[in-house]
Amino acid sequence: MSTDMRGVVLSGIELAREIREELTRDVRTLKEKLRNFVPGLAIVQLPNTTTEIELINKISKLNDDPNVHGIIVQMPLDSVNKINSHLITDLVSPAKDVDGSGVPIVGAQAVVLGRSKIVGTPVAELLKWHHATVTVCHSKTKNLPDVVRQADILVVAIGQPELVKDNWIKPGAVVIDCGINPIS
């Protein structure tokens, strides 16, 4: 057994530069594709006396407003009144949910690709705990494309880069890729 254990130095400055460059390219591409599109951003600050019904009404209006393209509910909710944060995040339209925190789990068909003790098994248990119907698959699962096509929620943690093909994914499905393998 080798005792030579070397760490990898991660340069946050270099990583940030790479991310900025990638985002700049992505924004440029979007501007070219959607020349007349201007994303709508609304920042709504409510007093800490806001009631749950007032917040529900505000989010409903934002959901219905075609000029608002994304909604983030900043947590924790700062109110002297009791507000059910799960109700509020679930109220945000999935089409406008920037955080992805309003993904409906109850009754959803979830497929977890991978059964590791680090990701696959804990994620499957969490999804079951939140009342999803969960199918756990692995690299030897038969008819894997057909199983994946049934998923409302797909968690990919199988350790094989590019295993899942785009035509396997049901339209509207939520995909969480836990991949750590570099691809070219």
PDB file of N, CA and C in Angstrom, residues 83-167:
ATOM      1  N   ILE A  83     -45.557  30.823   8.520  1.00  0.00           N
ATOM      2  CA  ILE A  83     -45.714  30.588   7.084  1.00  0.00           C
ATOM      3  C   ILE A  83     -45.111  29.226   6.771  1.00  0.00           C
ATOM      4  N   ASN A  84     -45.886  28.395   6.101  1.00  0.00           N
ATOM      5  CA  ASN A  84     -45.431  27.063   5.711  1.00  0.00           C
ATOM      6  C   ASN A  84     -44.509  27.197   4.498  1.00  0.00           C
ATOM      7  N   SER A  85     -43.210  27.088   4.713  1.00  0.00           N
ATOM      8  CA  SER A  85     -42.248  27.297   3.626  1.00  0.00           C
ATOM      9  C   SER A  85     -42.389  26.250   2.527  1.00  0.00           C
ATOM     10  N   HIS A  86     -42.775  25.019   2.886  1.00  0.00           N
ATOM     11  CA  HIS A  86     -42.974  23.986   1.864  1.00  0.00           C
ATOM     12  C   HIS A  86     -44.149  24.341   0.955  1.00  0.00           C
ATOM     13  N   LEU A  87     -45.218  24.834   1.541  1.00  0.00           N
ATOM     14  CA  LEU A  87     -46.373  25.270   0.758  1.00  0.00           C
ATOM     15  C   LEU A  87     -45.962  26.378  -0.206  1.00  0.00           C
ATOM     16  N   ILE A  88     -45.176  27.326   0.280  1.00  0.00           N
ATOM     17  CA  ILE A  88     -44.769  28.472  -0.536  1.00  0.00           C
ATOM     18  C   ILE A  88     -43.877  28.027  -1.688  1.00  0.00           C
ATOM     19  N   THR A  89     -42.869  27.198  -1.414  1.00  0.00           N
ATOM     20  CA  THR A  89     -41.980  26.764  -2.503  1.00  0.00           C
ATOM     21  C   THR A  89     -42.720  25.873  -3.494  1.00  0.00           C
ATOM     22  N   ASP A  90     -43.664  25.071  -3.016  1.00  0.00           N
ATOM     23  CA  ASP A  90     -44.454  24.235  -3.927  1.00  0.00           C
ATOM     24  C   ASP A  90     -45.378  25.062  -4.802  1.00  0.00           C
ATOM     25  N   LEU A  91     -45.720  26.259  -4.349  1.00  0.00           N
ATOM     26  CA  LEU A  91     -46.631  27.128  -5.089  1.00  0.00           C
ATOM     27  C   LEU A  91     -45.972  27.746  -6.321  1.00  0.00           C
ATOM     28  N   VAL A  92     -44.652  27.905  -6.291  1.00  0.00           N
ATOM     29  CA  VAL A  92     -43.941  28.501  -7.429  1.00  0.00           C
ATOM     30  C   VAL A  92     -44.097  27.587  -8.643  1.00  0.00           C
ATOM     31  N   SER A  93     -44.518  28.165  -9.763  1.00  0.00           N
ATOM     32  CA  SER A  93     -44.706  27.400 -10.992  1.00  0.00           C
ATOM     33  C   SER A  93     -43.407  26.699 -11.381  1.00  0.00           C
ATOM     34  N   PRO A  94     -43.454  25.400 -11.710  1.00  0.00           N
ATOM     35  CA  PRO A  94     -42.237  24.703 -12.147  1.00  0.00           C
ATOM     36  C   PRO A  94     -41.562  25.389 -13.335  1.00  0.00           C
ATOM     37  N   ALA A  95     -42.350  26.051 -14.177  1.00  0.00           N
ATOM     38  CA  ALA A  95     -41.780  26.742 -15.340  1.00  0.00           C
ATOM     39  C   ALA A  95     -40.961  27.963 -14.929  1.00  0.00           C
ATOM     40  N   LYS A  96     -41.198  28.465 -13.715  1.00  0.00           N
ATOM     41  CA  LYS A  96     -40.494  29.668 -13.250  1.00  0.00           C
ATOM     42  C   LYS A  96     -39.616  29.396 -12.028  1.00  0.00           C
ATOM     43  N   ASP A  97     -39.531  28.164 -11.618  1.00  0.00           N
ATOM     44  CA  ASP A  97     -38.806  27.800 -10.406  1.00  0.00           C
ATOM     45  C   ASP A  97     -37.308  27.728 -10.672  1.00  0.00           C
ATOM     46  N   VAL A  98     -36.608  28.803 -10.358  1.00  0.00           N
ATOM     47  CA  VAL A  98     -35.174  28.891 -10.615  1.00  0.00           C
ATOM     48  C   VAL A  98     -34.398  27.945  -9.708  1.00  0.00           C
ATOM     49  N   ASP A  99     -34.820  27.795  -8.469  1.00  0.00           N
ATOM     50  CA  ASP A  99     -34.117  26.938  -7.513  1.00  0.00           C
ATOM     51  C   ASP A  99     -34.376  25.456  -7.734  1.00  0.00           C
ATOM     52  N   GLY A 100     -35.479  25.126  -8.374  1.00  0.00           N
ATOM     53  CA  GLY A 100     -35.825  23.722  -8.500  1.00  0.00           C
ATOM     54  C   GLY A 100     -36.338  23.143  -7.192  1.00  0.00           C
ATOM     55  N   SER A 101     -36.681  24.013  -6.248  1.00  0.00           N
ATOM     56  CA  SER A 101     -37.119  23.531  -4.943  1.00  0.00           C
ATOM     57  C   SER A 101     -38.590  23.158  -4.922  1.00  0.00           C
ATOM     58  N   GLY A 102     -39.307  23.488  -5.970  1.00  0.00           N
ATOM     59  CA  GLY A 102     -40.724  23.172  -6.010  1.00  0.00           C
ATOM     60  C   GLY A 102     -41.022  21.925  -6.824  1.00  0.00           C
ATOM     61  N   VAL A 103     -40.039  21.072  -6.989  1.00  0.00           N
ATOM     62  CA  VAL A 103     -40.246  19.846  -7.761  1.00  0.00           C
ATOM     63  C   VAL A 103     -41.235  18.971  -7.006  1.00  0.00           C
ATOM     64  N   PRO A 104     -42.355  18.636  -7.649  1.00  0.00           N
ATOM     65  CA  PRO A 104     -43.340  17.795  -6.963  1.00  0.00           C
ATOM     66  C   PRO A 104     -42.816  16.367  -6.818  1.00  0.00           C
ATOM     67  N   ILE A 105     -42.693  15.899  -5.588  1.00  0.00           N
ATOM     68  CA  ILE A 105     -42.142  14.571  -5.324  1.00  0.00           C
ATOM     69  C   ILE A 105     -43.242  13.570  -4.985  1.00  0.00           C
ATOM     70  N   VAL A 106     -44.248  14.003  -4.242  1.00  0.00           N
ATOM     71  CA  VAL A 106     -45.301  13.091  -3.798  1.00  0.00           C
ATOM     72  C   VAL A 106     -45.962  12.433  -5.007  1.00  0.00           C
ATOM     73  N   GLY A 107     -45.911  11.104  -5.042  1.00  0.00           N
ATOM     74  CA  GLY A 107     -46.528  10.346  -6.124  1.00  0.00           C
ATOM     75  C   GLY A 107     -45.718  10.291  -7.406  1.00  0.00           C
ATOM     76  N   ALA A 108     -44.594  10.997  -7.465  1.00  0.00           N
ATOM     77  CA  ALA A 108     -43.773  11.009  -8.686  1.00  0.00           C
ATOM     78  C   ALA A 108     -43.066   9.672  -8.859  1.00  0.00           C
ATOM     79  N   GLN A 109     -42.839   9.309 -10.111  1.00  0.00           N
ATOM     80  CA  GLN A 109     -42.045   8.124 -10.425  1.00  0.00           C
ATOM     81  C   GLN A 109     -40.587   8.566 -10.482  1.00  0.00           C
ATOM     82  N   ALA A 110     -39.795   8.133  -9.522  1.00  0.00           N
ATOM     83  CA  ALA A 110     -38.381   8.506  -9.465  1.00  0.00           C
ATOM     84  C   ALA A 110     -37.528   7.304  -9.841  1.00  0.00           C
ATOM     85  N   VAL A 111     -36.526   7.554 -10.664  1.00  0.00           N
ATOM     86  CA  VAL A 111     -35.568   6.514 -11.024  1.00  0.00           C
ATOM     87  C   VAL A 111     -34.196   6.990 -10.567  1.00  0.00           C
ATOM     88  N   VAL A 112     -33.533   6.156  -9.787  1.00  0.00           N
ATOM     89  CA  VAL A 112     -32.186   6.454  -9.317  1.00  0.00           C
ATOM     90  C   VAL A 112     -31.246   5.473 -10.000  1.00  0.00           C
ATOM     91  N   LEU A 113     -30.333   6.004 -10.807  1.00  0.00           N
ATOM     92  CA  LEU A 113     -29.333   5.166 -11.464  1.00  0.00           C
ATOM     93  C   LEU A 113     -28.105   5.141 -10.572  1.00  0.00           C
ATOM     94  N   GLY A 114     -27.886   4.031  -9.923  1.00  0.00           N
ATOM     95  CA  GLY A 114     -26.764   3.885  -9.007  1.00  0.00           C
ATOM     96  C   GLY A 114     -27.262   3.490  -7.640  1.00  0.00           C
ATOM     97  N   ARG A 115     -26.483   2.645  -6.972  1.00  0.00           N
ATOM     98  CA  ARG A 115     -26.903   2.137  -5.661  1.00  0.00           C
ATOM     99  C   ARG A 115     -25.792   2.263  -4.624  1.00  0.00           C
ATOM    100  N   SER A 116     -24.917   3.228  -4.846  1.00  0.00           N
ATOM    101  CA  SER A 116     -23.800   3.414  -3.911  1.00  0.00           C
ATOM    102  C   SER A 116     -24.307   3.859  -2.549  1.00  0.00           C
ATOM    103  N   LYS A 117     -23.476   3.624  -1.546  1.00  0.00           N
ATOM    104  CA  LYS A 117     -23.822   4.047  -0.190  1.00  0.00           C
ATOM    105  C   LYS A 117     -23.667   5.552  -0.025  1.00  0.00           C
ATOM    106  N   ILE A 118     -22.950   6.180  -0.950  1.00  0.00           N
ATOM    107  CA  ILE A 118     -22.697   7.618  -0.858  1.00  0.00           C
ATOM    108  C   ILE A 118     -23.825   8.438  -1.476  1.00  0.00           C
ATOM    109  N   VAL A 119     -24.321   8.024  -2.658  1.00  0.00           N
ATOM    110  CA  VAL A 119     -25.337   8.819  -3.357  1.00  0.00           C
ATOM    111  C   VAL A 119     -26.613   8.023  -3.613  1.00  0.00           C
ATOM    112  N   GLY A 120     -26.515   6.959  -4.374  1.00  0.00           N
ATOM    113  CA  GLY A 120     -27.705   6.252  -4.853  1.00  0.00           C
ATOM    114  C   GLY A 120     -28.664   5.805  -3.768  1.00  0.00           C
ATOM    115  N   THR A 121     -28.157   5.062  -2.803  1.00  0.00           N
ATOM    116  CA  THR A 121     -29.020   4.532  -1.744  1.00  0.00           C
ATOM    117  C   THR A 121     -29.617   5.641  -0.874  1.00  0.00           C
ATOM    118  N   PRO A 122     -28.817   6.613  -0.409  1.00  0.00           N
ATOM    119  CA  PRO A 122     -29.433   7.689   0.393  1.00  0.00           C
ATOM    120  C   PRO A 122     -30.465   8.508  -0.374  1.00  0.00           C
ATOM    121  N   VAL A 123     -30.191   8.797  -1.655  1.00  0.00           N
ATOM    122  CA  VAL A 123     -31.153   9.572  -2.450  1.00  0.00           C
ATOM    123  C   VAL A 123     -32.443   8.784  -2.626  1.00  0.00           C
ATOM    124  N   ALA A 124     -32.322   7.490  -2.901  1.00  0.00           N
ATOM    125  CA  ALA A 124     -33.517   6.654  -3.058  1.00  0.00           C
ATOM    126  C   ALA A 124     -34.345   6.658  -1.773  1.00  0.00           C
ATOM    127  N   GLU A 125     -33.679   6.557  -0.638  1.00  0.00           N
ATOM    128  CA  GLU A 125     -34.390   6.571   0.645  1.00  0.00           C
ATOM    129  C   GLU A 125     -35.072   7.915   0.895  1.00  0.00           C
ATOM    130  N   LEU A 126     -34.384   9.003   0.585  1.00  0.00           N
ATOM    131  CA  LEU A 126     -34.995  10.329   0.750  1.00  0.00           C
ATOM    132  C   LEU A 126     -36.227  10.481  -0.133  1.00  0.00           C
ATOM    133  N   LEU A 127     -36.124  10.035  -1.370  1.00  0.00           N
ATOM    134  CA  LEU A 127     -37.268  10.137  -2.281  1.00  0.00           C
ATOM    135  C   LEU A 127     -38.437   9.292  -1.779  1.00  0.00           C
ATOM    136  N   LYS A 128     -38.155   8.093  -1.283  1.00  0.00           N
ATOM    137  CA  LYS A 128     -39.219   7.251  -0.725  1.00  0.00           C
ATOM    138  C   LYS A 128     -39.835   7.917   0.503  1.00  0.00           C
ATOM    139  N   TRP A 129     -38.994   8.503   1.339  1.00  0.00           N
ATOM    140  CA  TRP A 129     -39.470   9.182   2.542  1.00  0.00           C
ATOM    141  C   TRP A 129     -40.436  10.308   2.185  1.00  0.00           C
ATOM    142  N   HIS A 130     -40.199  10.935   1.015  1.00  0.00           N
ATOM    143  CA  HIS A 130     -41.061  12.028   0.558  1.00  0.00           C
ATOM    144  C   HIS A 130     -42.153  11.535  -0.393  1.00  0.00           C
ATOM    145  N   HIS A 131     -42.437  10.242  -0.352  1.00  0.00           N
ATOM    146  CA  HIS A 131     -43.585   9.623  -1.016  1.00  0.00           C
ATOM    147  C   HIS A 131     -43.475   9.516  -2.533  1.00  0.00           C
ATOM    148  N   ALA A 132     -42.265   9.433  -3.062  1.00  0.00           N
ATOM    149  CA  ALA A 132     -42.098   9.108  -4.481  1.00  0.00           C
ATOM    150  C   ALA A 132     -42.106   7.590  -4.610  1.00  0.00           C
ATOM    151  N   THR A 133     -42.468   7.115  -5.789  1.00  0.00           N
ATOM    152  CA  THR A 133     -42.323   5.702  -6.107  1.00  0.00           C
ATOM    153  C   THR A 133     -40.953   5.557  -6.750  1.00  0.00           C
ATOM    154  N   VAL A 134     -40.073   4.798  -6.115  1.00  0.00           N
ATOM    155  CA  VAL A 134     -38.660   4.793  -6.496  1.00  0.00           C
ATOM    156  C   VAL A 134     -38.247   3.464  -7.111  1.00  0.00           C
ATOM    157  N   THR A 135     -37.552   3.549  -8.240  1.00  0.00           N
ATOM    158  CA  THR A 135     -36.909   2.401  -8.864  1.00  0.00           C
ATOM    159  C   THR A 135     -35.411   2.660  -8.847  1.00  0.00           C
ATOM    160  N   VAL A 136     -34.658   1.730  -8.274  1.00  0.00           N
ATOM    161  CA  VAL A 136     -33.203   1.851  -8.240  1.00  0.00           C
ATOM    162  C   VAL A 136     -32.628   0.931  -9.310  1.00  0.00           C
ATOM    163  N   CYS A 137     -31.790   1.507 -10.174  1.00  0.00           N
ATOM    164  CA  CYS A 137     -31.180   0.749 -11.266  1.00  0.00           C
ATOM    165  C   CYS A 137     -29.666   0.752 -11.112  1.00  0.00           C
ATOM    166  N   HIS A 138     -29.024  -0.113 -11.880  1.00  0.00           N
ATOM    167  CA  HIS A 138     -27.567  -0.200 -11.881  1.00  0.00           C
ATOM    168  C   HIS A 138     -27.120  -0.528 -13.297  1.00  0.00           C
ATOM    169  N   SER A 139     -25.839  -0.707 -13.475  1.00  0.00           N
ATOM    170  CA  SER A 139     -25.294  -0.895 -14.826  1.00  0.00           C
ATOM    171  C   SER A 139     -25.793  -2.168 -15.499  1.00  0.00           C
ATOM    172  N   LYS A 140     -26.315  -3.108 -14.742  1.00  0.00           N
ATOM    173  CA  LYS A 140     -26.798  -4.374 -15.318  1.00  0.00           C
ATOM    174  C   LYS A 140     -28.323  -4.433 -15.422  1.00  0.00           C
ATOM    175  N   THR A 141     -29.004  -3.359 -15.132  1.00  0.00           N
ATOM    176  CA  THR A 141     -30.464  -3.339 -15.226  1.00  0.00           C
ATOM    177  C   THR A 141     -30.892  -3.585 -16.664  1.00  0.00           C
ATOM    178  N   LYS A 142     -31.812  -4.521 -16.852  1.00  0.00           N
ATOM    179  CA  LYS A 142     -32.328  -4.812 -18.195  1.00  0.00           C
ATOM    180  C   LYS A 142     -33.307  -3.721 -18.602  1.00  0.00           C
ATOM    181  N   ASN A 143     -33.330  -3.437 -19.890  1.00  0.00           N
ATOM    182  CA  ASN A 143     -34.239  -2.437 -20.456  1.00  0.00           C
ATOM    183  C   ASN A 143     -34.094  -1.078 -19.775  1.00  0.00           C
ATOM    184  N   LEU A 144     -32.860  -0.701 -19.482  1.00  0.00           N
ATOM    185  CA  LEU A 144     -32.607   0.555 -18.782  1.00  0.00           C
ATOM    186  C   LEU A 144     -33.239   1.766 -19.473  1.00  0.00           C
ATOM    187  N   PRO A 145     -33.126   1.891 -20.807  1.00  0.00           N
ATOM    188  CA  PRO A 145     -33.766   3.049 -21.452  1.00  0.00           C
ATOM    189  C   PRO A 145     -35.268   3.122 -21.177  1.00  0.00           C
ATOM    190  N   ASP A 146     -35.937   1.972 -21.188  1.00  0.00           N
ATOM    191  CA  ASP A 146     -37.382   1.957 -20.943  1.00  0.00           C
ATOM    192  C   ASP A 146     -37.711   2.350 -19.505  1.00  0.00           C
ATOM    193  N   VAL A 147     -36.887   1.908 -18.568  1.00  0.00           N
ATOM    194  CA  VAL A 147     -37.105   2.268 -17.164  1.00  0.00           C
ATOM    195  C   VAL A 147     -36.920   3.773 -16.985  1.00  0.00           C
ATOM    196  N   VAL A 148     -35.845   4.314 -17.566  1.00  0.00           N
ATOM    197  CA  VAL A 148     -35.550   5.744 -17.432  1.00  0.00           C
ATOM    198  C   VAL A 148     -36.664   6.582 -18.044  1.00  0.00           C
ATOM    199  N   ARG A 149     -37.230   6.135 -19.156  1.00  0.00           N
ATOM    200  CA  ARG A 149     -38.297   6.898 -19.831  1.00  0.00           C
ATOM    201  C   ARG A 149     -39.538   7.083 -18.964  1.00  0.00           C
ATOM    202  N   GLN A 150     -39.685   6.289 -17.922  1.00  0.00           N
ATOM    203  CA  GLN A 150     -40.843   6.398 -17.024  1.00  0.00           C
ATOM    204  C   GLN A 150     -40.635   7.439 -15.928  1.00  0.00           C
ATOM    205  N   ALA A 151     -39.411   7.949 -15.807  1.00  0.00           N
ATOM    206  CA  ALA A 151     -39.057   8.793 -14.663  1.00  0.00           C
ATOM    207  C   ALA A 151     -39.603  10.209 -14.774  1.00  0.00           C
ATOM    208  N   ASP A 152     -40.287  10.641 -13.718  1.00  0.00           N
ATOM    209  CA  ASP A 152     -40.607  12.059 -13.549  1.00  0.00           C
ATOM    210  C   ASP A 152     -39.392  12.763 -12.948  1.00  0.00           C
ATOM    211  N   ILE A 153     -38.674  12.022 -12.109  1.00  0.00           N
ATOM    212  CA  ILE A 153     -37.435  12.502 -11.490  1.00  0.00           C
ATOM    213  C   ILE A 153     -36.363  11.454 -11.770  1.00  0.00           C
ATOM    214  N   LEU A 154     -35.255  11.881 -12.346  1.00  0.00           N
ATOM    215  CA  LEU A 154     -34.151  10.973 -12.660  1.00  0.00           C
ATOM    216  C   LEU A 154     -32.896  11.458 -11.949  1.00  0.00           C
ATOM    217  N   VAL A 155     -32.326  10.598 -11.120  1.00  0.00           N
ATOM    218  CA  VAL A 155     -31.067  10.900 -10.443  1.00  0.00           C
ATOM    219  C   VAL A 155     -30.018   9.965 -11.020  1.00  0.00           C
ATOM    220  N   VAL A 156     -28.981  10.543 -11.618  1.00  0.00           N
ATOM    221  CA  VAL A 156     -27.941   9.746 -12.267  1.00  0.00           C
ATOM    222  C   VAL A 156     -26.686   9.798 -11.408  1.00  0.00           C
ATOM    223  N   ALA A 157     -26.346   8.651 -10.827  1.00  0.00           N
ATOM    224  CA  ALA A 157     -25.166   8.541  -9.970  1.00  0.00           C
ATOM    225  C   ALA A 157     -24.539   7.169 -10.185  1.00  0.00           C
ATOM    226  N   ILE A 158     -24.358   6.818 -11.446  1.00  0.00           N
ATOM    227  CA  ILE A 158     -23.968   5.452 -11.787  1.00  0.00           C
ATOM    228  C   ILE A 158     -22.488   5.284 -12.102  1.00  0.00           C
ATOM    229  N   GLY A 159     -21.764   6.385 -12.233  1.00  0.00           N
ATOM    230  CA  GLY A 159     -20.328   6.289 -12.450  1.00  0.00           C
ATOM    231  C   GLY A 159     -19.909   5.971 -13.868  1.00  0.00           C
ATOM    232  N   GLN A 160     -20.829   6.091 -14.809  1.00  0.00           N
ATOM    233  CA  GLN A 160     -20.504   5.865 -16.218  1.00  0.00           C
ATOM    234  C   GLN A 160     -20.892   7.114 -16.997  1.00  0.00           C
ATOM    235  N   PRO A 161     -19.906   7.921 -17.374  1.00  0.00           N
ATOM    236  CA  PRO A 161     -20.238   9.157 -18.082  1.00  0.00           C
ATOM    237  C   PRO A 161     -20.990   8.890 -19.381  1.00  0.00           C
ATOM    238  N   GLU A 162     -21.950   9.747 -19.647  1.00  0.00           N
ATOM    239  CA  GLU A 162     -22.726   9.743 -20.887  1.00  0.00           C
ATOM    240  C   GLU A 162     -23.503   8.447 -21.113  1.00  0.00           C
ATOM    241  N   LEU A 163     -23.827   7.736 -20.039  1.00  0.00           N
ATOM    242  CA  LEU A 163     -24.620   6.514 -20.157  1.00  0.00           C
ATOM    243  C   LEU A 163     -26.041   6.839 -20.611  1.00  0.00           C
ATOM    244  N   VAL A 164     -26.637   7.853 -20.004  1.00  0.00           N
ATOM    245  CA  VAL A 164     -28.022   8.219 -20.310  1.00  0.00           C
ATOM    246  C   VAL A 164     -28.049   9.058 -21.585  1.00  0.00           C
ATOM    247  N   LYS A 165     -28.888   8.663 -22.517  1.00  0.00           N
ATOM    248  CA  LYS A 165     -29.034   9.387 -23.788  1.00  0.00           C
ATOM    249  C   LYS A 165     -30.243  10.315 -23.693  1.00  0.00           C
ATOM    250  N   ASP A 166     -30.197  11.392 -24.473  1.00  0.00           N
ATOM    251  CA  ASP A 166     -31.283  12.381 -24.383  1.00  0.00           C
ATOM    252  C   ASP A 166     -32.637  11.795 -24.746  1.00  0.00           C
ATOM    253  N   ASN A 167     -32.677  10.811 -25.637  1.00  0.00           N
ATOM    254  CA  ASN A 167     -33.974  10.245 -26.026  1.00  0.00           C
ATOM    255  C   ASN A 167     -34.522   9.272 -24.980  1.00  0.00           C
TER     256      ASN A 167
END
